[in-house]
Amino acid sequence: MVIPIEARDLAFAYEAGGALDLDGVSLEVQAGEFLAVLGPNGAGKSTLMKLLGGLLQPKRGDVSIEGRAVHAWSMKEKAQRLAMVPQSLSSLPEVTVEAFVSYGRYAHGRVFAGAGAGDYKAVKEALLRADLSELKARPLAELSGGQRQRAMVARALAQEARVLLVDEPTNALDPEHQLQVFDLLADLCDRGHSVVVVTHELNLASQFVSQGLLLAAGKTVASGPIEEVLRPEVLQPVYGKDLVFGERWAARANQTRPFVLPWKSAPEAPRGEIEDL
């Protein structure tokens, strides 16, 4: 069976001869699987995503897409298989939302000329699913930060790649659109896509993803089913003791899943009602 994306024993250092910023990280994402990369700031999450996308060359280890080294694919070939959604844009192109989303079709060689019915359909569907149809004629620069975040997700959807690497997609989004974005990504997995998402939102991960990878100081702390990663004995050594754990029915997962809340309390404080939610 061909694995859409996998990494073996990845190591990377930003400074030559310096300490490793990522050390010995491995993962495997099957078709239809949704993996969340978790961890505190500076854990190496974004570095891992850049390595998976072929934007950085590992010091040790390898990344493969469909069984072939990520750097062996041409830019166009890779774009047909893998889409990346960054945390933000370094600069804003002076284009409409619809034009920006249509850039995702470059992997198919039809952005500026020769666009066909399939291209227009892909862009229209991406705008609809990202809740941007009514904003398609607006200049990208006029959107809020959260709306631009959804536009980046829509561009990746229009690309129609089978693997999506998504770096903190809920930044600046309100709760409704946070749920919407994760639901959208989970729906892609239901359709056979593979999704790797970096997120600080433990409860969104709990509801929507199937697998978790917890990093700290560039190393893997835990990996496996998300409900096994979101356990007190796993999270508290990484995030600290001020966490409240409970369980609640997750409609998307169709089962009970753990929730985790940061909750500052004195050691002698009584147990709160929040655990009974």
PDB file of C-alpha atoms in Angstrom:
ATOM      1  CA  MET A   1       0.000   0.000   0.000  1.00  0.00           C
ATOM      2  CA  VAL A   2       1.344   3.419  -0.970  1.00  0.00           C
ATOM      3  CA  ILE A   3       1.556   5.780   2.018  1.00  0.00           C
ATOM      4  CA  PRO A   4       0.578   9.365   1.078  1.00  0.00           C
ATOM      5  CA  ILE A   5       3.171  10.963   3.363  1.00  0.00           C
ATOM      6  CA  GLU A   6       5.683   9.651   5.866  1.00  0.00           C
ATOM      7  CA  ALA A   7       8.790  10.830   7.663  1.00  0.00           C
ATOM      8  CA  ARG A   8      11.531   8.792   9.277  1.00  0.00           C
ATOM      9  CA  ASP A   9      13.911   9.940  12.022  1.00  0.00           C
ATOM     10  CA  LEU A  10      13.874  13.606  11.022  1.00  0.00           C
ATOM     11  CA  ALA A  11      16.541  15.857  12.489  1.00  0.00           C
ATOM     12  CA  PHE A  12      17.189  19.500  11.703  1.00  0.00           C
ATOM     13  CA  ALA A  13      19.244  22.413  13.040  1.00  0.00           C
ATOM     14  CA  TYR A  14      18.886  26.033  11.978  1.00  0.00           C
ATOM     15  CA  GLU A  15      22.474  26.801  12.993  1.00  0.00           C
ATOM     16  CA  ALA A  16      25.268  24.771  11.429  1.00  0.00           C
ATOM     17  CA  GLY A  17      26.965  22.806  14.171  1.00  0.00           C
ATOM     18  CA  GLY A  18      24.352  23.971  16.674  1.00  0.00           C
ATOM     19  CA  ALA A  19      21.892  22.001  18.775  1.00  0.00           C
ATOM     20  CA  LEU A  20      19.173  20.161  16.918  1.00  0.00           C
ATOM     21  CA  ASP A  21      15.847  22.016  16.717  1.00  0.00           C
ATOM     22  CA  LEU A  22      14.136  18.783  15.689  1.00  0.00           C
ATOM     23  CA  ASP A  23      15.510  15.374  16.619  1.00  0.00           C
ATOM     24  CA  GLY A  24      14.287  11.896  15.707  1.00  0.00           C
ATOM     25  CA  VAL A  25      10.711  12.700  14.707  1.00  0.00           C
ATOM     26  CA  SER A  26       8.812  10.141  12.630  1.00  0.00           C
ATOM     27  CA  LEU A  27       5.251   9.958  11.388  1.00  0.00           C
ATOM     28  CA  GLU A  28       3.085   8.104   8.899  1.00  0.00           C
ATOM     29  CA  VAL A  29      -0.229   9.382   7.591  1.00  0.00           C
ATOM     30  CA  GLN A  30      -2.450   7.011   5.661  1.00  0.00           C
ATOM     31  CA  ALA A  31      -5.148   7.961   3.174  1.00  0.00           C
ATOM     32  CA  GLY A  32      -8.157   9.301   5.061  1.00  0.00           C
ATOM     33  CA  GLU A  33      -6.166   9.975   8.235  1.00  0.00           C
ATOM     34  CA  PHE A  34      -6.215  13.262  10.160  1.00  0.00           C
ATOM     35  CA  LEU A  35      -3.107  13.906  12.282  1.00  0.00           C
ATOM     36  CA  ALA A  36      -2.696  16.806  14.723  1.00  0.00           C
ATOM     37  CA  VAL A  37       0.804  17.986  15.636  1.00  0.00           C
ATOM     38  CA  LEU A  38       0.653  19.381  19.166  1.00  0.00           C
ATOM     39  CA  GLY A  39       3.126  20.969  21.539  1.00  0.00           C
ATOM     40  CA  PRO A  40       4.096  24.227  23.254  1.00  0.00           C
ATOM     41  CA  ASN A  41       5.721  27.171  21.516  1.00  0.00           C
ATOM     42  CA  GLY A  42       9.207  26.295  20.301  1.00  0.00           C
ATOM     43  CA  ALA A  43       8.503  22.568  20.223  1.00  0.00           C
ATOM     44  CA  GLY A  44       9.443  22.271  16.532  1.00  0.00           C
ATOM     45  CA  LYS A  45       5.965  22.005  15.029  1.00  0.00           C
ATOM     46  CA  SER A  46       6.381  24.539  12.218  1.00  0.00           C
ATOM     47  CA  THR A  47       9.880  23.223  11.483  1.00  0.00           C
ATOM     48  CA  LEU A  48       8.400  19.762  11.055  1.00  0.00           C
ATOM     49  CA  MET A  49       5.797  21.100   8.621  1.00  0.00           C
ATOM     50  CA  LYS A  50       8.482  22.804   6.522  1.00  0.00           C
ATOM     51  CA  LEU A  51      10.434  19.559   6.385  1.00  0.00           C
ATOM     52  CA  LEU A  52       7.328  17.616   5.367  1.00  0.00           C
ATOM     53  CA  GLY A  53       6.646  20.133   2.614  1.00  0.00           C
ATOM     54  CA  GLY A  54      10.202  20.009   1.306  1.00  0.00           C
ATOM     55  CA  LEU A  55      10.920  23.635   2.223  1.00  0.00           C
ATOM     56  CA  LEU A  56      13.839  22.564   4.414  1.00  0.00           C
ATOM     57  CA  GLN A  57      16.446  19.855   3.912  1.00  0.00           C
ATOM     58  CA  PRO A  58      16.771  17.564   6.950  1.00  0.00           C
ATOM     59  CA  LYS A  59      20.134  17.014   8.582  1.00  0.00           C
ATOM     60  CA  ARG A  60      19.111  13.418   9.110  1.00  0.00           C
ATOM     61  CA  GLY A  61      16.168  11.288   8.041  1.00  0.00           C
ATOM     62  CA  ASP A  62      13.847  11.545   5.072  1.00  0.00           C
ATOM     63  CA  VAL A  63      10.348  12.526   3.943  1.00  0.00           C
ATOM     64  CA  SER A  64       8.465  10.731   1.201  1.00  0.00           C
ATOM     65  CA  ILE A  65       5.234  11.395  -0.660  1.00  0.00           C
ATOM     66  CA  GLU A  66       3.610   8.332  -2.179  1.00  0.00           C
ATOM     67  CA  GLY A  67       6.808   6.412  -1.512  1.00  0.00           C
ATOM     68  CA  ARG A  68       9.086   8.877  -3.320  1.00  0.00           C
ATOM     69  CA  ALA A  69      11.426  11.382  -1.665  1.00  0.00           C
ATOM     70  CA  VAL A  70       9.782  14.788  -1.371  1.00  0.00           C
ATOM     71  CA  HIS A  71      12.721  16.504  -3.107  1.00  0.00           C
ATOM     72  CA  ALA A  72      12.553  14.046  -6.036  1.00  0.00           C
ATOM     73  CA  TRP A  73       9.240  15.474  -7.250  1.00  0.00           C
ATOM     74  CA  SER A  74       9.216  18.484  -9.538  1.00  0.00           C
ATOM     75  CA  MET A  75       7.483  21.567  -8.143  1.00  0.00           C
ATOM     76  CA  LYS A  76       4.405  20.940 -10.274  1.00  0.00           C
ATOM     77  CA  GLU A  77       4.300  17.211  -9.494  1.00  0.00           C
ATOM     78  CA  LYS A  78       4.567  17.901  -5.779  1.00  0.00           C
ATOM     79  CA  ALA A  79       1.858  20.567  -5.939  1.00  0.00           C
ATOM     80  CA  GLN A  80      -0.506  18.055  -7.517  1.00  0.00           C
ATOM     81  CA  ARG A  81      -0.035  15.823  -4.481  1.00  0.00           C
ATOM     82  CA  LEU A  82       0.617  18.154  -1.563  1.00  0.00           C
ATOM     83  CA  ALA A  83      -0.831  21.522  -0.534  1.00  0.00           C
ATOM     84  CA  MET A  84       0.455  23.738   2.261  1.00  0.00           C
ATOM     85  CA  VAL A  85      -1.540  26.265   4.276  1.00  0.00           C
ATOM     86  CA  PRO A  86       0.835  28.599   6.171  1.00  0.00           C
ATOM     87  CA  GLN A  87       0.028  30.509   9.344  1.00  0.00           C
ATOM     88  CA  SER A  88       0.034  33.794   7.430  1.00  0.00           C
ATOM     89  CA  LEU A  89       1.110  35.473   4.200  1.00  0.00           C
ATOM     90  CA  SER A  90       4.366  37.427   4.098  1.00  0.00           C
ATOM     91  CA  SER A  91       2.706  39.892   1.711  1.00  0.00           C
ATOM     92  CA  LEU A  92      -0.793  40.366   0.366  1.00  0.00           C
ATOM     93  CA  PRO A  93      -1.245  40.199  -3.409  1.00  0.00           C
ATOM     94  CA  GLU A  94      -3.501  42.896  -4.844  1.00  0.00           C
ATOM     95  CA  VAL A  95      -6.153  40.503  -6.094  1.00  0.00           C
ATOM     96  CA  THR A  96      -9.701  39.517  -5.275  1.00  0.00           C
ATOM     97  CA  VAL A  97     -10.478  36.582  -3.028  1.00  0.00           C
ATOM     98  CA  GLU A  98     -11.655  34.556  -6.020  1.00  0.00           C
ATOM     99  CA  ALA A  99      -8.444  35.238  -7.946  1.00  0.00           C
ATOM    100  CA  PHE A 100      -6.351  34.309  -4.918  1.00  0.00           C
ATOM    101  CA  VAL A 101      -8.181  31.005  -4.494  1.00  0.00           C
ATOM    102  CA  SER A 102      -7.772  30.285  -8.210  1.00  0.00           C
ATOM    103  CA  TYR A 103      -3.987  30.347  -7.706  1.00  0.00           C
ATOM    104  CA  GLY A 104      -4.455  26.877  -6.267  1.00  0.00           C
ATOM    105  CA  ARG A 105      -5.034  25.667  -9.816  1.00  0.00           C
ATOM    106  CA  TYR A 106      -1.418  26.367 -10.793  1.00  0.00           C
ATOM    107  CA  ALA A 107      -0.626  22.746  -9.998  1.00  0.00           C
ATOM    108  CA  HIS A 108      -2.814  21.835 -12.963  1.00  0.00           C
ATOM    109  CA  GLY A 109      -1.222  24.434 -15.228  1.00  0.00           C
ATOM    110  CA  ARG A 110      -4.323  26.538 -15.713  1.00  0.00           C
ATOM    111  CA  VAL A 111      -4.353  29.764 -13.719  1.00  0.00           C
ATOM    112  CA  PHE A 112      -3.911  32.711 -16.026  1.00  0.00           C
ATOM    113  CA  ALA A 113      -4.995  31.144 -19.307  1.00  0.00           C
ATOM    114  CA  GLY A 114      -6.904  28.180 -20.547  1.00  0.00           C
ATOM    115  CA  ALA A 115      -9.010  27.641 -17.429  1.00  0.00           C
ATOM    116  CA  GLY A 116     -11.708  25.097 -18.051  1.00  0.00           C
ATOM    117  CA  ALA A 117     -15.028  24.153 -16.498  1.00  0.00           C
ATOM    118  CA  GLY A 118     -13.285  21.867 -14.016  1.00  0.00           C
ATOM    119  CA  ASP A 119     -11.116  24.721 -12.784  1.00  0.00           C
ATOM    120  CA  TYR A 120     -14.052  27.073 -12.262  1.00  0.00           C
ATOM    121  CA  LYS A 121     -15.947  24.310 -10.473  1.00  0.00           C
ATOM    122  CA  ALA A 122     -13.007  23.595  -8.138  1.00  0.00           C
ATOM    123  CA  VAL A 123     -12.643  27.281  -7.236  1.00  0.00           C
ATOM    124  CA  LYS A 124     -16.384  27.743  -6.738  1.00  0.00           C
ATOM    125  CA  GLU A 125     -16.596  24.712  -4.461  1.00  0.00           C
ATOM    126  CA  ALA A 126     -13.535  25.804  -2.472  1.00  0.00           C
ATOM    127  CA  LEU A 127     -15.050  29.241  -1.874  1.00  0.00           C
ATOM    128  CA  LEU A 128     -18.333  27.691  -0.811  1.00  0.00           C
ATOM    129  CA  ARG A 129     -16.784  25.218   1.595  1.00  0.00           C
ATOM    130  CA  ALA A 130     -14.622  27.909   3.192  1.00  0.00           C
ATOM    131  CA  ASP A 131     -17.680  30.179   3.608  1.00  0.00           C
ATOM    132  CA  LEU A 132     -16.238  32.830   1.277  1.00  0.00           C
ATOM    133  CA  SER A 133     -18.682  32.852  -1.643  1.00  0.00           C
ATOM    134  CA  GLU A 134     -20.155  36.203  -0.668  1.00  0.00           C
ATOM    135  CA  LEU A 135     -16.674  37.715  -0.366  1.00  0.00           C
ATOM    136  CA  LYS A 136     -15.212  36.424  -3.622  1.00  0.00           C
ATOM    137  CA  ALA A 137     -15.150  39.879  -5.289  1.00  0.00           C
ATOM    138  CA  ARG A 138     -13.536  41.609  -2.298  1.00  0.00           C
ATOM    139  CA  PRO A 139      -9.841  42.520  -2.450  1.00  0.00           C
ATOM    140  CA  LEU A 140      -7.844  40.093  -0.338  1.00  0.00           C
ATOM    141  CA  ALA A 141      -6.234  43.005   1.532  1.00  0.00           C
ATOM    142  CA  GLU A 142      -9.640  44.153   2.818  1.00  0.00           C
ATOM    143  CA  LEU A 143     -10.390  40.901   4.613  1.00  0.00           C
ATOM    144  CA  SER A 144      -9.982  40.383   8.325  1.00  0.00           C
ATOM    145  CA  GLY A 145      -7.209  38.110   9.543  1.00  0.00           C
ATOM    146  CA  GLY A 146      -9.668  35.286  10.076  1.00  0.00           C
ATOM    147  CA  GLN A 147     -11.176  35.686   6.619  1.00  0.00           C
ATOM    148  CA  ARG A 148      -7.717  35.599   5.047  1.00  0.00           C
ATOM    149  CA  GLN A 149      -7.014  32.413   6.969  1.00  0.00           C
ATOM    150  CA  ARG A 150     -10.081  30.840   5.387  1.00  0.00           C
ATOM    151  CA  ALA A 151      -8.973  32.122   1.970  1.00  0.00           C
ATOM    152  CA  MET A 152      -5.678  30.253   2.373  1.00  0.00           C
ATOM    153  CA  VAL A 153      -7.558  27.080   3.224  1.00  0.00           C
ATOM    154  CA  ALA A 154      -9.782  27.627   0.174  1.00  0.00           C
ATOM    155  CA  ARG A 155      -6.732  28.024  -2.073  1.00  0.00           C
ATOM    156  CA  ALA A 156      -5.433  24.669  -0.844  1.00  0.00           C
ATOM    157  CA  LEU A 157      -8.835  23.086  -1.482  1.00  0.00           C
ATOM    158  CA  ALA A 158      -8.824  24.400  -5.044  1.00  0.00           C
ATOM    159  CA  GLN A 159      -5.431  22.760  -5.524  1.00  0.00           C
ATOM    160  CA  GLU A 160      -7.123  19.346  -5.104  1.00  0.00           C
ATOM    161  CA  ALA A 161      -4.001  17.751  -3.614  1.00  0.00           C
ATOM    162  CA  ARG A 162      -4.390  14.480  -1.740  1.00  0.00           C
ATOM    163  CA  VAL A 163      -2.187  15.612   1.178  1.00  0.00           C
ATOM    164  CA  LEU A 164      -2.714  18.884   3.090  1.00  0.00           C
ATOM    165  CA  LEU A 165      -0.233  20.377   5.550  1.00  0.00           C
ATOM    166  CA  VAL A 166      -2.053  23.029   7.571  1.00  0.00           C
ATOM    167  CA  ASP A 167      -0.197  25.241  10.061  1.00  0.00           C
ATOM    168  CA  GLU A 168      -2.446  26.699  12.806  1.00  0.00           C
ATOM    169  CA  PRO A 169      -5.515  27.293  10.605  1.00  0.00           C
ATOM    170  CA  THR A 170      -7.704  28.697  13.400  1.00  0.00           C
ATOM    171  CA  ASN A 171      -5.531  31.728  14.223  1.00  0.00           C
ATOM    172  CA  ALA A 172      -7.785  34.813  14.472  1.00  0.00           C
ATOM    173  CA  LEU A 173     -10.939  32.787  13.844  1.00  0.00           C
ATOM    174  CA  ASP A 174     -14.046  33.035  15.995  1.00  0.00           C
ATOM    175  CA  PRO A 175     -15.350  29.787  17.584  1.00  0.00           C
ATOM    176  CA  GLU A 176     -17.919  29.152  14.836  1.00  0.00           C
ATOM    177  CA  HIS A 177     -15.335  29.327  12.081  1.00  0.00           C
ATOM    178  CA  GLN A 178     -12.806  27.345  14.118  1.00  0.00           C
ATOM    179  CA  LEU A 179     -15.283  24.487  14.195  1.00  0.00           C
ATOM    180  CA  GLN A 180     -16.087  25.023  10.540  1.00  0.00           C
ATOM    181  CA  VAL A 181     -12.452  24.797   9.432  1.00  0.00           C
ATOM    182  CA  PHE A 182     -11.790  21.617  11.406  1.00  0.00           C
ATOM    183  CA  ASP A 183     -15.042  20.104  10.179  1.00  0.00           C
ATOM    184  CA  LEU A 184     -14.001  20.954   6.629  1.00  0.00           C
ATOM    185  CA  LEU A 185     -10.603  19.287   7.085  1.00  0.00           C
ATOM    186  CA  ALA A 186     -12.212  16.228   8.653  1.00  0.00           C
ATOM    187  CA  ASP A 187     -14.595  16.041   5.703  1.00  0.00           C
ATOM    188  CA  LEU A 188     -11.603  15.969   3.353  1.00  0.00           C
ATOM    189  CA  CYS A 189     -10.272  12.991   5.286  1.00  0.00           C
ATOM    190  CA  ASP A 190     -13.647  11.290   4.907  1.00  0.00           C
ATOM    191  CA  ARG A 191     -13.125  11.705   1.156  1.00  0.00           C
ATOM    192  CA  GLY A 192      -9.746   9.991   1.302  1.00  0.00           C
ATOM    193  CA  HIS A 193      -7.382  12.937   1.723  1.00  0.00           C
ATOM    194  CA  SER A 194      -4.587  12.943   4.300  1.00  0.00           C
ATOM    195  CA  VAL A 195      -4.331  15.991   6.574  1.00  0.00           C
ATOM    196  CA  VAL A 196      -1.585  17.058   8.972  1.00  0.00           C
ATOM    197  CA  VAL A 197      -2.512  20.081  11.083  1.00  0.00           C
ATOM    198  CA  VAL A 198      -0.451  22.033  13.608  1.00  0.00           C
ATOM    199  CA  THR A 199      -2.670  23.423  16.338  1.00  0.00           C
ATOM    200  CA  HIS A 200      -2.691  24.703  19.908  1.00  0.00           C
ATOM    201  CA  GLU A 201      -6.421  23.945  20.106  1.00  0.00           C
ATOM    202  CA  LEU A 202      -6.408  20.667  22.009  1.00  0.00           C
ATOM    203  CA  ASN A 203     -10.188  20.452  22.183  1.00  0.00           C
ATOM    204  CA  LEU A 204     -10.660  20.951  18.452  1.00  0.00           C
ATOM    205  CA  ALA A 205      -8.076  18.245  17.864  1.00  0.00           C
ATOM    206  CA  SER A 206      -9.906  15.964  20.276  1.00  0.00           C
ATOM    207  CA  GLN A 207     -13.214  16.366  18.442  1.00  0.00           C
ATOM    208  CA  PHE A 208     -12.032  16.070  14.860  1.00  0.00           C
ATOM    209  CA  VAL A 209      -8.685  14.333  14.384  1.00  0.00           C
ATOM    210  CA  SER A 210      -7.873  10.644  14.586  1.00  0.00           C
ATOM    211  CA  GLN A 211      -4.171  10.722  15.486  1.00  0.00           C
ATOM    212  CA  GLY A 212      -1.972  12.979  17.600  1.00  0.00           C
ATOM    213  CA  LEU A 213       1.756  13.710  17.656  1.00  0.00           C
ATOM    214  CA  LEU A 214       2.964  15.629  20.716  1.00  0.00           C
ATOM    215  CA  LEU A 215       6.318  17.417  20.472  1.00  0.00           C
ATOM    216  CA  ALA A 216       8.396  19.155  23.109  1.00  0.00           C
ATOM    217  CA  ALA A 217      11.904  20.597  22.684  1.00  0.00           C
ATOM    218  CA  GLY A 218      12.104  19.122  19.192  1.00  0.00           C
ATOM    219  CA  LYS A 219      11.408  15.541  20.225  1.00  0.00           C
ATOM    220  CA  THR A 220       8.405  13.241  20.172  1.00  0.00           C
ATOM    221  CA  VAL A 221       6.736  12.923  23.557  1.00  0.00           C
ATOM    222  CA  ALA A 222       3.787  10.811  22.461  1.00  0.00           C
ATOM    223  CA  SER A 223       2.031   9.643  19.306  1.00  0.00           C
ATOM    224  CA  GLY A 224      -1.018   7.559  18.593  1.00  0.00           C
ATOM    225  CA  PRO A 225      -4.822   7.838  18.788  1.00  0.00           C
ATOM    226  CA  ILE A 226      -5.726  11.363  19.877  1.00  0.00           C
ATOM    227  CA  GLU A 227      -7.599  10.193  22.970  1.00  0.00           C
ATOM    228  CA  GLU A 228      -4.421   8.448  24.155  1.00  0.00           C
ATOM    229  CA  VAL A 229      -2.310  11.578  23.650  1.00  0.00           C
ATOM    230  CA  LEU A 230      -4.747  13.892  25.484  1.00  0.00           C
ATOM    231  CA  ARG A 231      -4.226  12.236  28.860  1.00  0.00           C
ATOM    232  CA  PRO A 232      -3.105  13.933  32.098  1.00  0.00           C
ATOM    233  CA  GLU A 233       0.031  11.820  32.453  1.00  0.00           C
ATOM    234  CA  VAL A 234       1.043  12.760  28.896  1.00  0.00           C
ATOM    235  CA  LEU A 235       0.107  16.458  28.756  1.00  0.00           C
ATOM    236  CA  GLN A 236       0.948  17.708  32.252  1.00  0.00           C
ATOM    237  CA  PRO A 237       4.725  17.102  31.998  1.00  0.00           C
ATOM    238  CA  VAL A 238       4.651  19.205  28.795  1.00  0.00           C
ATOM    239  CA  TYR A 239       2.087  21.930  29.560  1.00  0.00           C
ATOM    240  CA  GLY A 240       2.172  22.023  33.360  1.00  0.00           C
ATOM    241  CA  LYS A 241      -0.264  21.061  36.093  1.00  0.00           C
ATOM    242  CA  ASP A 242      -2.858  23.806  35.570  1.00  0.00           C
ATOM    243  CA  LEU A 243      -5.094  21.727  33.328  1.00  0.00           C
ATOM    244  CA  VAL A 244      -8.599  20.423  33.873  1.00  0.00           C
ATOM    245  CA  PHE A 245      -9.556  17.175  32.151  1.00  0.00           C
ATOM    246  CA  GLY A 246     -12.976  15.783  31.394  1.00  0.00           C
ATOM    247  CA  GLU A 247     -15.007  14.000  28.752  1.00  0.00           C
ATOM    248  CA  ARG A 248     -17.851  15.073  26.522  1.00  0.00           C
ATOM    249  CA  TRP A 249     -19.710  13.600  23.563  1.00  0.00           C
ATOM    250  CA  ALA A 250     -18.114  14.680  20.266  1.00  0.00           C
ATOM    251  CA  ALA A 251     -20.650  14.656  17.448  1.00  0.00           C
ATOM    252  CA  ARG A 252     -18.055  14.531  14.657  1.00  0.00           C
ATOM    253  CA  ALA A 253     -16.218  11.617  16.240  1.00  0.00           C
ATOM    254  CA  ASN A 254     -19.510   9.945  17.231  1.00  0.00           C
ATOM    255  CA  GLN A 255     -18.056   8.990  20.597  1.00  0.00           C
ATOM    256  CA  THR A 256     -16.971  10.464  23.909  1.00  0.00           C
ATOM    257  CA  ARG A 257     -13.698  12.360  23.654  1.00  0.00           C
ATOM    258  CA  PRO A 258     -11.535  14.117  26.282  1.00  0.00           C
ATOM    259  CA  PHE A 259     -11.492  17.860  26.720  1.00  0.00           C
ATOM    260  CA  VAL A 260      -8.642  19.841  28.285  1.00  0.00           C
ATOM    261  CA  LEU A 261      -8.881  23.336  29.757  1.00  0.00           C
ATOM    262  CA  PRO A 262      -6.181  25.590  31.204  1.00  0.00           C
ATOM    263  CA  TRP A 263      -7.480  26.416  34.669  1.00  0.00           C
ATOM    264  CA  LYS A 264      -5.374  28.193  37.258  1.00  0.00           C
ATOM    265  CA  SER A 265      -6.241  27.012  40.758  1.00  0.00           C
ATOM    266  CA  ALA A 266      -4.586  26.628  44.140  1.00  0.00           C
ATOM    267  CA  PRO A 267      -3.553  23.075  45.073  1.00  0.00           C
ATOM    268  CA  GLU A 268      -6.094  22.967  47.901  1.00  0.00           C
ATOM    269  CA  ALA A 269      -9.016  24.229  45.761  1.00  0.00           C
ATOM    270  CA  PRO A 270     -12.017  21.875  45.656  1.00  0.00           C
ATOM    271  CA  ARG A 271     -12.851  20.062  42.462  1.00  0.00           C
ATOM    272  CA  GLY A 272     -15.038  22.291  40.300  1.00  0.00           C
ATOM    273  CA  GLU A 273     -18.236  21.545  38.501  1.00  0.00           C
ATOM    274  CA  ILE A 274     -16.461  21.977  35.189  1.00  0.00           C
ATOM    275  CA  GLU A 275     -15.367  18.334  35.329  1.00  0.00           C
ATOM    276  CA  ASP A 276     -19.022  17.300  35.187  1.00  0.00           C
ATOM    277  CA  LEU A 277     -19.786  19.104  31.901  1.00  0.00           C
TER     278      LEU A 277
END
